[in-house]
mmCIF file of C-alpha atoms and ligand atoms in Angstrom:
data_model
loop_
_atom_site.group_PDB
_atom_site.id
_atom_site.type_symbol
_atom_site.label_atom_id
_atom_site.label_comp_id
_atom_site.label_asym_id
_atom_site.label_seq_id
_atom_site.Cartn_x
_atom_site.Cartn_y
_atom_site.Cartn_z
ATOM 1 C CA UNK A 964 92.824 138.927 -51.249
ATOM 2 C CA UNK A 965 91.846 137.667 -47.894
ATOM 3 C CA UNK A 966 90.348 140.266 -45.392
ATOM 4 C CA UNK A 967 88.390 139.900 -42.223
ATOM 5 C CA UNK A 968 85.184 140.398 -42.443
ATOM 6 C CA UNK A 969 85.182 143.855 -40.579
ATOM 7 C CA UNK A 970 87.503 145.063 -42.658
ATOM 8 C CA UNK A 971 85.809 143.780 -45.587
ATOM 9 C CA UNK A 972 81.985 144.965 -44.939
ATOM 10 C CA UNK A 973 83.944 148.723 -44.280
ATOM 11 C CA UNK A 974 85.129 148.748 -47.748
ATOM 12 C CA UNK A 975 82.105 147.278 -49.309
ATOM 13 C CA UNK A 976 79.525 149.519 -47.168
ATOM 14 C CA UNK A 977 81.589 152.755 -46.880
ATOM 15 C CA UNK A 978 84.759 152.794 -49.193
ATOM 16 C CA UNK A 979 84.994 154.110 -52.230
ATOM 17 C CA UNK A 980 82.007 153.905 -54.097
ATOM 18 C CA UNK A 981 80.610 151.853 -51.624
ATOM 19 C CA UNK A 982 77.078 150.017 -51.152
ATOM 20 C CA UNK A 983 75.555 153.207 -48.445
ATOM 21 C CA UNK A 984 77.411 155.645 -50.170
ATOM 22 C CA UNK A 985 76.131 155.091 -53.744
ATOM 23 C CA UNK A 986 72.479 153.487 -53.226
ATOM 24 C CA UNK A 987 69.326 154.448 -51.908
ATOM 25 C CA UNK A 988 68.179 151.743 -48.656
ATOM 26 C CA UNK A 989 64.892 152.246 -49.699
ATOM 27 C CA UNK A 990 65.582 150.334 -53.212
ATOM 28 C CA UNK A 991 66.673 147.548 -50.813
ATOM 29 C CA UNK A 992 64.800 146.814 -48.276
ATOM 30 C CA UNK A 993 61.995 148.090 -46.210
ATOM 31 C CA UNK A 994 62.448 149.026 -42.501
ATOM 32 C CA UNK A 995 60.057 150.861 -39.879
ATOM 33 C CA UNK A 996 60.796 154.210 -41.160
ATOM 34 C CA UNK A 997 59.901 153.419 -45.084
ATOM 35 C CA UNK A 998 56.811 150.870 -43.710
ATOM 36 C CA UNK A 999 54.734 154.558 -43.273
ATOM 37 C CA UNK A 1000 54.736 157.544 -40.122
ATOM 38 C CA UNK A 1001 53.744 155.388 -37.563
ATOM 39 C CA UNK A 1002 57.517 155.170 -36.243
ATOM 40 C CA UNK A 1003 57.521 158.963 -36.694
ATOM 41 C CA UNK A 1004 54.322 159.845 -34.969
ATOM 42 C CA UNK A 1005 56.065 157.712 -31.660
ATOM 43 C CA UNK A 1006 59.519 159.489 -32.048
ATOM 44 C CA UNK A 1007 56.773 162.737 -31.756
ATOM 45 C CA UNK A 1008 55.498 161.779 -29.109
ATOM 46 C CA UNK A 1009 58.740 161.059 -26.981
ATOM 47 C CA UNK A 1010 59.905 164.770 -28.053
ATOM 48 C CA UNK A 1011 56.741 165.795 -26.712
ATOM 49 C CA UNK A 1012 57.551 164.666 -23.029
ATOM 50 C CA UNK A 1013 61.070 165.769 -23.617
ATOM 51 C CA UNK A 1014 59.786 169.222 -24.664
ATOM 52 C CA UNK A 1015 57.917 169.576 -21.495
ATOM 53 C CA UNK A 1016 61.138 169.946 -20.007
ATOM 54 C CA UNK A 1017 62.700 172.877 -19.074
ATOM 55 C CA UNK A 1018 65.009 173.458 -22.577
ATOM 56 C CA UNK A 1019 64.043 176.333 -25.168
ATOM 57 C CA UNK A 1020 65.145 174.135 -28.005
ATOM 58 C CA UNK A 1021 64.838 169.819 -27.909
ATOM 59 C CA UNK A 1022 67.086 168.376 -30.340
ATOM 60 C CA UNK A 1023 66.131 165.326 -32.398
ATOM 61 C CA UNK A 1024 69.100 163.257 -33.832
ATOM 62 C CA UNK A 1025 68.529 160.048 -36.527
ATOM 63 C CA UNK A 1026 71.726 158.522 -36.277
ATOM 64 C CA UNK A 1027 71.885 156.253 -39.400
ATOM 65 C CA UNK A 1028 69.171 158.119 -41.385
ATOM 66 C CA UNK A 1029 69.549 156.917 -44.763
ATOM 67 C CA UNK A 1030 67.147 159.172 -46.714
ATOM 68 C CA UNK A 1031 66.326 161.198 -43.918
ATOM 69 C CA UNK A 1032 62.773 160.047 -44.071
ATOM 70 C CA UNK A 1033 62.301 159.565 -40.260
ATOM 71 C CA UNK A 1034 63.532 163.109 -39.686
ATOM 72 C CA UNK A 1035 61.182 164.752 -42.092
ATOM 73 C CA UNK A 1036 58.008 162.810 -41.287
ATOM 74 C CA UNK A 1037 58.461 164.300 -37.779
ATOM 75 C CA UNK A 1038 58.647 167.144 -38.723
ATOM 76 C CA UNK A 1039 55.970 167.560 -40.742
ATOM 77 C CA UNK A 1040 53.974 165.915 -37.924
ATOM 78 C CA UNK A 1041 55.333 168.284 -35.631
ATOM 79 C CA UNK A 1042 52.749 170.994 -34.389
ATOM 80 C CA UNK A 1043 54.002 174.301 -35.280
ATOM 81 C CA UNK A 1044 54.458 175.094 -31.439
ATOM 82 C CA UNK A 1045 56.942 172.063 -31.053
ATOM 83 C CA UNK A 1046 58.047 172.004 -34.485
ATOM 84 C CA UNK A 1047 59.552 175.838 -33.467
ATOM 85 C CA UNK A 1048 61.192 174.589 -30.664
ATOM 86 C CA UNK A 1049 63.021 171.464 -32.660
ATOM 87 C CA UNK A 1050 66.270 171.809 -33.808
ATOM 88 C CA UNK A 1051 66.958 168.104 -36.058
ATOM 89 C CA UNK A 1052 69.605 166.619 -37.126
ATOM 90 C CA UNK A 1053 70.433 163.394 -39.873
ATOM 91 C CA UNK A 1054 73.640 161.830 -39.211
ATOM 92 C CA UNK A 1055 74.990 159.244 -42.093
ATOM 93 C CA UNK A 1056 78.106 158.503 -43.933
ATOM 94 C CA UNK A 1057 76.110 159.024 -47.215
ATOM 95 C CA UNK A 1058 75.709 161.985 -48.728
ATOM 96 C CA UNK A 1059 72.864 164.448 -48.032
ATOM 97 C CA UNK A 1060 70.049 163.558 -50.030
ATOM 98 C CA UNK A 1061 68.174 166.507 -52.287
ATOM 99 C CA UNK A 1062 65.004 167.420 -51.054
ATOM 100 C CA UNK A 1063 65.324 167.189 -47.457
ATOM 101 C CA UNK A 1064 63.507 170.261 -45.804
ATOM 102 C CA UNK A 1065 66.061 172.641 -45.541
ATOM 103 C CA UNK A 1066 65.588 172.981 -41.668
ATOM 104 C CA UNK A 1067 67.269 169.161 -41.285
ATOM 105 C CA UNK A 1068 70.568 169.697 -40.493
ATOM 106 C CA UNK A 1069 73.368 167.074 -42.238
ATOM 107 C CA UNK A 1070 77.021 165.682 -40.549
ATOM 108 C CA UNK A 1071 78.540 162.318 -40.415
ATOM 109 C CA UNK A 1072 79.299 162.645 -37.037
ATOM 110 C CA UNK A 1073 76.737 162.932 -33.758
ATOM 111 C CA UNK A 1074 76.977 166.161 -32.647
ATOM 112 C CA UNK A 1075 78.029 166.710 -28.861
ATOM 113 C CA UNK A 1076 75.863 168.073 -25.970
ATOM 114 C CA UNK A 1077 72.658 166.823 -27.404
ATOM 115 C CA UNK A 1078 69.786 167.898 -25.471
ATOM 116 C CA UNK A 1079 66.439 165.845 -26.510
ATOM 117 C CA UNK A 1080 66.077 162.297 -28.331
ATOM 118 C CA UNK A 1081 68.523 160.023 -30.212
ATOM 119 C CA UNK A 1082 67.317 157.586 -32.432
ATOM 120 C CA UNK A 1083 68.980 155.035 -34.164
ATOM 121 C CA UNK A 1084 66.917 152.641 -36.236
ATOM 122 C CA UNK A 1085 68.520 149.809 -38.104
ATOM 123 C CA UNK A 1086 71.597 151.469 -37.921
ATOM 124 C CA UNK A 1087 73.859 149.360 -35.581
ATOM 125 C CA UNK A 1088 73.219 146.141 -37.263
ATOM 126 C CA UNK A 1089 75.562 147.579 -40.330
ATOM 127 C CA UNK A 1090 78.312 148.608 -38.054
ATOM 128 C CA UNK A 1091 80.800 146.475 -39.376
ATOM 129 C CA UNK A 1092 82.055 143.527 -37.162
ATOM 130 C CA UNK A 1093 84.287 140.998 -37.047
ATOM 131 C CA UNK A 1094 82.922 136.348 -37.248
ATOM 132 C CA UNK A 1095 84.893 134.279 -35.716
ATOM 133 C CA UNK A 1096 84.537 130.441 -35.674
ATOM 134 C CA UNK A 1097 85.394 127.636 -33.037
ATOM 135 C CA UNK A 1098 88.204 125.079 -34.118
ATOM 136 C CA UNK A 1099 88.998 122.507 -31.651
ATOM 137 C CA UNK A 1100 92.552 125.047 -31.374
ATOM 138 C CA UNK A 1101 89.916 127.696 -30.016
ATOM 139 C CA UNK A 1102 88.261 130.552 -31.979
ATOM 140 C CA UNK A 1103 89.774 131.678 -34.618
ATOM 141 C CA UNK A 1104 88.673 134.780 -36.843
ATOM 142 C CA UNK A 1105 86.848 133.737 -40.428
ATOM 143 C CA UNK A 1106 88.478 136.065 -43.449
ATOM 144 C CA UNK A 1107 86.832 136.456 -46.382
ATOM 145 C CA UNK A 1108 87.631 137.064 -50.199
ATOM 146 C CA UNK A 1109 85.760 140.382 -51.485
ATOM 147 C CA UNK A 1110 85.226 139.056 -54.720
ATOM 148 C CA UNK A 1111 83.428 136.044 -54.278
ATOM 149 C CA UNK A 1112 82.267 135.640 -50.372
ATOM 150 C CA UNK A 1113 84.743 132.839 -50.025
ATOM 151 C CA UNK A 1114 85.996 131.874 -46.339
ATOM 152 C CA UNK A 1115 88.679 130.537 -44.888
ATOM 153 C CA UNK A 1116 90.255 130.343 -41.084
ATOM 154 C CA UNK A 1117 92.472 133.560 -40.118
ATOM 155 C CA UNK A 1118 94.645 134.052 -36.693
ATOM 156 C CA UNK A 1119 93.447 133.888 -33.348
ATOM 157 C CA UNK A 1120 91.076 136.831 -32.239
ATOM 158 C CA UNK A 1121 93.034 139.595 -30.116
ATOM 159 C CA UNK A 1122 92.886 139.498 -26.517
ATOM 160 C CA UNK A 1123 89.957 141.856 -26.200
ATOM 161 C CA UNK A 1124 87.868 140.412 -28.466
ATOM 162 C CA UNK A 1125 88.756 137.289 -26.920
ATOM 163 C CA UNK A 1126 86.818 138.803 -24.020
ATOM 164 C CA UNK A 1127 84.509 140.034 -25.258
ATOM 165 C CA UNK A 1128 83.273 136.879 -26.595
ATOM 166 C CA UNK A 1129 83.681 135.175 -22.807
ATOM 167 C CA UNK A 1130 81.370 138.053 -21.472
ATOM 168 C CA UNK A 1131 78.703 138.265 -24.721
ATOM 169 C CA UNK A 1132 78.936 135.251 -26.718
ATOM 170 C CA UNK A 1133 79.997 132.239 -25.653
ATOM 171 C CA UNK A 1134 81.096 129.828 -28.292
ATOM 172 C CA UNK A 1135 79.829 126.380 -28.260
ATOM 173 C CA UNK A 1136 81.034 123.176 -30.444
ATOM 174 C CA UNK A 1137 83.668 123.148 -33.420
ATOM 175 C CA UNK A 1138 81.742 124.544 -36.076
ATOM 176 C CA UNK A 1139 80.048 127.451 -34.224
ATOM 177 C CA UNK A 1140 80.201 131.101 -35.095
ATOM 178 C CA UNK A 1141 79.728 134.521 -33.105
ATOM 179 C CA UNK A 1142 80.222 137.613 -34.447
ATOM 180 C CA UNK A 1143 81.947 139.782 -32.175
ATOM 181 C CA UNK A 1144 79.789 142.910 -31.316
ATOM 182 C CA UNK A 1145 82.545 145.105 -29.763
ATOM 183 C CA UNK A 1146 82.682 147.656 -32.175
ATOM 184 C CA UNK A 1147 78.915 147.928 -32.095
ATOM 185 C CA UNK A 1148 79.218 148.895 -28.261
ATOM 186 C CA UNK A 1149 81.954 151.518 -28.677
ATOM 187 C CA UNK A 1150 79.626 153.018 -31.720
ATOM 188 C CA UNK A 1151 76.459 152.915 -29.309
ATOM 189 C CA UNK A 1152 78.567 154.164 -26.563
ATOM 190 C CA UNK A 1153 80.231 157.187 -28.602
ATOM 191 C CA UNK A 1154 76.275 158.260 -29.023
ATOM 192 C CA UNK A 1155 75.470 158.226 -25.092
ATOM 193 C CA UNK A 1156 78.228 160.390 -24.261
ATOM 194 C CA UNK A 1157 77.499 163.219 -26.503
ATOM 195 C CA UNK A 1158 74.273 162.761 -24.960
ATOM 196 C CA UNK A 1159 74.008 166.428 -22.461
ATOM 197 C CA UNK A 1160 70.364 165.561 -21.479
ATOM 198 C CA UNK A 1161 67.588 163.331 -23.301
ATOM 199 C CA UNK A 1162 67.451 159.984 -24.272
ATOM 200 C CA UNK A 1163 68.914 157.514 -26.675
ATOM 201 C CA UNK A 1164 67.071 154.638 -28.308
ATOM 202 C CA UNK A 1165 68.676 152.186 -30.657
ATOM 203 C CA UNK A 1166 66.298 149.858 -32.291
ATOM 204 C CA UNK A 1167 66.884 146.605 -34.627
ATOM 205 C CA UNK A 1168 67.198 143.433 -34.956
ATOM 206 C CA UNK A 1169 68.469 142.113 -31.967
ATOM 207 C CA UNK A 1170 70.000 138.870 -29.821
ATOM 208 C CA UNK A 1171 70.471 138.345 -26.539
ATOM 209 C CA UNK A 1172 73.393 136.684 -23.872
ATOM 210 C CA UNK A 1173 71.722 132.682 -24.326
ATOM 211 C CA UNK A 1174 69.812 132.981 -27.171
ATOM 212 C CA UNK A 1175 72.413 133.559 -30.025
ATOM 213 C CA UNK A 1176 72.219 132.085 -33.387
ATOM 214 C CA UNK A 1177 74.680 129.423 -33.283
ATOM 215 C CA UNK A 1178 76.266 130.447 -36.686
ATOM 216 C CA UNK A 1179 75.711 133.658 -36.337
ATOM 217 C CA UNK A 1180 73.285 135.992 -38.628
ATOM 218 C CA UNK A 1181 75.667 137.735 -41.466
ATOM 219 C CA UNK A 1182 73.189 138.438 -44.190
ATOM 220 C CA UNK A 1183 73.105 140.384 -47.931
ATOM 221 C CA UNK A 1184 69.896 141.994 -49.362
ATOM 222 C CA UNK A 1185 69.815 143.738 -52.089
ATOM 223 C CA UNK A 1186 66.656 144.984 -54.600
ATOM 224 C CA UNK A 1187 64.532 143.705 -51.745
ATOM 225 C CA UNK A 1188 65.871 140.216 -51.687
ATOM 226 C CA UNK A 1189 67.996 138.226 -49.216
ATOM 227 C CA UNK A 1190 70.991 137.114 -50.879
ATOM 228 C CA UNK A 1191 74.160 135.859 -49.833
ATOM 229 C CA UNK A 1192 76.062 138.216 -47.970
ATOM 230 C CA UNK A 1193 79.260 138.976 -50.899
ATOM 231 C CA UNK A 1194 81.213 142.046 -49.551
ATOM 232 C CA UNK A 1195 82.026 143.286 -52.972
ATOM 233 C CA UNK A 1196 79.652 146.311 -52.811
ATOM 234 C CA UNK A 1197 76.652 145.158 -54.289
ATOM 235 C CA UNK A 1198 74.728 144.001 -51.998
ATOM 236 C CA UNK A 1199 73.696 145.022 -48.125
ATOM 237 C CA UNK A 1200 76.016 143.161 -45.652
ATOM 238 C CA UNK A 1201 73.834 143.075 -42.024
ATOM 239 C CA UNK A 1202 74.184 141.080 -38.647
ATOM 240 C CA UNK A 1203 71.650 141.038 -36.164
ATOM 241 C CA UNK A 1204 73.069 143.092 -32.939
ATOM 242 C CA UNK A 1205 73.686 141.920 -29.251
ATOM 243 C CA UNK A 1206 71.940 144.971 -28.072
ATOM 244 C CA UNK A 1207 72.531 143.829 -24.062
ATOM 245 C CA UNK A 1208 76.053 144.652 -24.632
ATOM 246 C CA UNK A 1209 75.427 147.643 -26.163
ATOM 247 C CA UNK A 1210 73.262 148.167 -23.166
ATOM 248 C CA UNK A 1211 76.121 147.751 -21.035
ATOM 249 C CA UNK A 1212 78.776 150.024 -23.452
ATOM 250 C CA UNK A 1213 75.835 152.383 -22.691
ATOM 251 C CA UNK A 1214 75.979 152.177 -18.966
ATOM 252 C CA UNK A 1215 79.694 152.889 -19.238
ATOM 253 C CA UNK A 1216 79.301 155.824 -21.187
ATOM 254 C CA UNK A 1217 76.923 157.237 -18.642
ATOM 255 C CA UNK A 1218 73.584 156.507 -19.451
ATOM 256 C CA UNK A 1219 71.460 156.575 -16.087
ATOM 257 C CA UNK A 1220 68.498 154.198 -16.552
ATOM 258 C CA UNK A 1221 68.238 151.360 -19.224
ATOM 259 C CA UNK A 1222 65.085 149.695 -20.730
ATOM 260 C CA UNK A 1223 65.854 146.390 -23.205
ATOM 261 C CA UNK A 1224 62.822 145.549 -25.004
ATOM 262 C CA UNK A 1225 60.843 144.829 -27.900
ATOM 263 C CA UNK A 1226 59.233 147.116 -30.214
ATOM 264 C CA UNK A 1227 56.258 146.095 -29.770
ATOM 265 C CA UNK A 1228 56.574 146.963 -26.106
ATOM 266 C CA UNK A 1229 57.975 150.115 -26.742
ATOM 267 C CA UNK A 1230 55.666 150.814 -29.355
ATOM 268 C CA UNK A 1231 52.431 149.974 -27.541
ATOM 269 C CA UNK A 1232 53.479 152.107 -24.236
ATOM 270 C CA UNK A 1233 53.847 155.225 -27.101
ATOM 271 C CA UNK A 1234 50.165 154.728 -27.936
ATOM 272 C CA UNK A 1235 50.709 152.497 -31.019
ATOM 273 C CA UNK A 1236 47.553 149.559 -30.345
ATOM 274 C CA UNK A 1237 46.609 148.124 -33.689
ATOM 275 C CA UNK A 1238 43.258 148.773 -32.717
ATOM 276 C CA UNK A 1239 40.589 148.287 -35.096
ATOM 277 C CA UNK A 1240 38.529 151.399 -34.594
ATOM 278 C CA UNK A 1241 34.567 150.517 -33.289
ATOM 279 C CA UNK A 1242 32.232 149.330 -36.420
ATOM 280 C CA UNK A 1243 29.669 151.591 -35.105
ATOM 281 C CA UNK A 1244 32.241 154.571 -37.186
ATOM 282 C CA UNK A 1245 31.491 152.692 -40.200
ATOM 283 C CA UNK A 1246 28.072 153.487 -40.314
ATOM 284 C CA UNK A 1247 28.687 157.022 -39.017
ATOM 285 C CA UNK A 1248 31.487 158.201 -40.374
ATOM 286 C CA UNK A 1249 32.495 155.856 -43.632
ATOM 287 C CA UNK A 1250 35.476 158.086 -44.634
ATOM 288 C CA UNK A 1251 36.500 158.145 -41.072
ATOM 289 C CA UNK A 1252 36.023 154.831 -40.547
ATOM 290 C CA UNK A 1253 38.318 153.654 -43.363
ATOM 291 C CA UNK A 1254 40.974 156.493 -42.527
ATOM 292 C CA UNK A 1255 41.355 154.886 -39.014
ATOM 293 C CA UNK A 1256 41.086 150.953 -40.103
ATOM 294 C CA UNK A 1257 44.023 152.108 -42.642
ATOM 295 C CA UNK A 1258 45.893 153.680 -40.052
ATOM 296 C CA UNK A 1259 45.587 150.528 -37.884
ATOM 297 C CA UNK A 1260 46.958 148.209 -40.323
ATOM 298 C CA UNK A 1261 50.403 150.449 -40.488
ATOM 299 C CA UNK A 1262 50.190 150.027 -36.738
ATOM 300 C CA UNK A 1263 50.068 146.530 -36.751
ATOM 301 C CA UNK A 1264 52.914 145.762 -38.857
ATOM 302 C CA UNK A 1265 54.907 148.244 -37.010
ATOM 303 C CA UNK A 1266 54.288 145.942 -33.702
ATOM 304 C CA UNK A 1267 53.993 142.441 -35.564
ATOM 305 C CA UNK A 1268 55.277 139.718 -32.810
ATOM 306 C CA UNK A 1269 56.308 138.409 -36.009
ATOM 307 C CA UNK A 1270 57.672 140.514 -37.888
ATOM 308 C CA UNK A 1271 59.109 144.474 -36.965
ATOM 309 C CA UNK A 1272 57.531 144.258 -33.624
ATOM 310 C CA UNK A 1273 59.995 141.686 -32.358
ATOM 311 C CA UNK A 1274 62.940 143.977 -33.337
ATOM 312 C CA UNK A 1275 64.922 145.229 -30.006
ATOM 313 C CA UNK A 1276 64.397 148.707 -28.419
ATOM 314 C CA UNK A 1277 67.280 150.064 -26.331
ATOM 315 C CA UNK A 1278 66.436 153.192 -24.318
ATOM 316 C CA UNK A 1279 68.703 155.022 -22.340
ATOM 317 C CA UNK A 1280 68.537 157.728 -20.584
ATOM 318 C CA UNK A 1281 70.716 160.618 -19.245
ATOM 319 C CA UNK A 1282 69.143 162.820 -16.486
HETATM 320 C C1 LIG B 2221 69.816 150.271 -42.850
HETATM 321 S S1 LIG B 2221 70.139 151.951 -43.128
HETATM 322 C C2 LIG B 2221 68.883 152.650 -42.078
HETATM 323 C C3 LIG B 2221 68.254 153.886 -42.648
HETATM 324 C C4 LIG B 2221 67.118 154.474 -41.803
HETATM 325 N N1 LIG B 2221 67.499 154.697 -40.443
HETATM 326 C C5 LIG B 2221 65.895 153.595 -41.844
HETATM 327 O O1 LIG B 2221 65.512 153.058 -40.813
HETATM 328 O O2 LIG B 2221 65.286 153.465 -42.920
HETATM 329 C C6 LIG B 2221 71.618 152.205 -42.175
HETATM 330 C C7 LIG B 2221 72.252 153.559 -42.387
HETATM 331 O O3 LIG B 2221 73.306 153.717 -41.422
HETATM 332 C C8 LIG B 2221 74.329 154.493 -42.032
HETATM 333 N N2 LIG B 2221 75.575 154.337 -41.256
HETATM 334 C C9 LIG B 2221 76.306 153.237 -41.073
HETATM 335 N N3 LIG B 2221 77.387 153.475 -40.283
HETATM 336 C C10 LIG B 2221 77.329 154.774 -39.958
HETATM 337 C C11 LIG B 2221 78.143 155.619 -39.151
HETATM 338 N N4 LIG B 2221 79.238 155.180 -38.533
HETATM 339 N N5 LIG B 2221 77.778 156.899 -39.011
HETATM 340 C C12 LIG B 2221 76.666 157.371 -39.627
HETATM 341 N N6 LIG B 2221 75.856 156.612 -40.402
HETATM 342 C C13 LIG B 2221 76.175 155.327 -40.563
HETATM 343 C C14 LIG B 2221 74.384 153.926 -43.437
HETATM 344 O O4 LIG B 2221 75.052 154.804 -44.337
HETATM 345 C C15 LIG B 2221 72.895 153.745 -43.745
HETATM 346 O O5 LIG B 2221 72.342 154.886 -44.357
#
């Protein structure tokens, strides 16, 4: 059976018995959120400025949350003036995991009028898409078998997607491949509109307009490994996301003001340094001393120009 590759990671992710609905990410791979609270204690802090705002209750969604993790370190980071005031929610396909703090709201679906923050953290880059490949007839869309991971050459892309690729990703040579981030926009864009007040900010691993990988990014891991990327349900299937036109699907859906960055920007103008606290401690305060070099390890691989700090933050904003 031949399928594109949309329609393939769909099934394999989210159909029947399918990779998200049936594992645990956390068996899989290892992402901001599972890396420790530093992630959490920013998200905190950006509720904190929203919460200074005139709303009685801030909402806090985690679009894509997995095991909820994110959600619940907040929370129990929250002081119990703010924490009050927080109403949170954990939006995923999968089902509800057991042992979430009953105050974390569940749905599959973002709810609408959010007032507060969005966050979305390795969520967009499994949004399924389709790959399409340059022939010297033009693109045309790469299909794949389930079973195996086997490709062969499909029809020509439809007109929009066509377009898409003009505007976002620009084919070069025979041989190249883009994969064609459209449905990644209208996701990202069907978050800023239920967006009544707050901000949104998507973050992952991102690509952008001139810097694409030439054959695109379509990868598998699975028990912690990269593999090949099989859509038969074993295995994570993930593409690194053209967040500046999800930027611009944003803009469209009404955000107001848009800031395209790394984490390690974003992270650092939260309060996240990596700063190895003064030796002086050491002598002073041993227990403290090691409590805060700990803590600025976790920071530093949060905002590694190597590793999760050069992921892509997206925030946008609605007044
Ligand atoms: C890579 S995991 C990220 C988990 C968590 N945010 C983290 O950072 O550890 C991506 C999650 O997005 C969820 N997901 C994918 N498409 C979704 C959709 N359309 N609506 C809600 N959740 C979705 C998957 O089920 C999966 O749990």
């Amino acid at each position: 059976m031949w399928l594109t590759w949309r329609a393939a990671t769909q099934r394999a992710l989210y159909g029947e018995n399918g990779f998200y609905l049936r594992e645990r990410p956390s068996r899989h791979f290892r992402t901001s959120v599972g890396a420790s609270t530093v992630l959490a204690g920013a998200v905190l802090r950006e509720l904190a400025g929203l919460a200074a705002g005139p709303y009685e209750m801030v909402d806090l969604v985690d679009v894509g949350a997995g095991e909820g993790a994110l959600a619940a370190d907040v929370l129990a980071l929250a002081p119990p003036e703010l924490r009050s005031r927080l109403r949170v929610t954990c939006v995923d396909l999968a089902p509800r995991p057991p042992g979430l703090p009953e105050e974390i709201g569940w749905a599959d679906t973002v709810p609408e009028g959010v007032t507060g923050l969005v966050i979305a953290n390795e969520w967009l880059d499994n949004v399924p898409l389709d790959v399409v490949e340059r022939t010297p007839d033009g693109p045309r869309l790469v299909m794949v078998d389930p079973s195996d991971g086997a490709e062969r050459l499909g029809d020509r892309p439809e007109e929009a997607d066509l377009a898409w690729l003009d505007r976002w990703w620009p084919l070069g040579g025979t041989g190249e491949r883009a994969e064609i981030g459209r449905p990644r926009d209208d996701a990202w864009a069907s978050v800023v509109v239920r967006l009544a007040h707050g901000l949104a900010v998507a973050v992952d691993y991102a690509h952008r307009l001139g810097a694409r990988p030439p054959y695109g990014s379509l990868a598998g891991y699975r028990d912690g490994a990269l593999v090949a990327p099989v859509p038969d349900g074993s295995c994570d299937i993930t593409a690194h996301v053209a967040l500046d036109a999800c930027a611009a699907a944003g803009e469209r859906a009404g955000a107001v003001a848009t800031t395209l960055t790394t984490q390690r920007e974003a992270l650092r103008a939260l309060g996240v340094t990596g700063a190895r606290p003064p030796l002086d401690l050491a002598g002073r305060d041993p227990a403290g001393y090691l409590r805060a070099l700990s803590r600025a390890s976790l920071e530093a691989e949060l905002i590694s120009p190597h590793g999760l700090g050069a992921f892509g933050w997206l925030r946008q904003s609605r007044p």
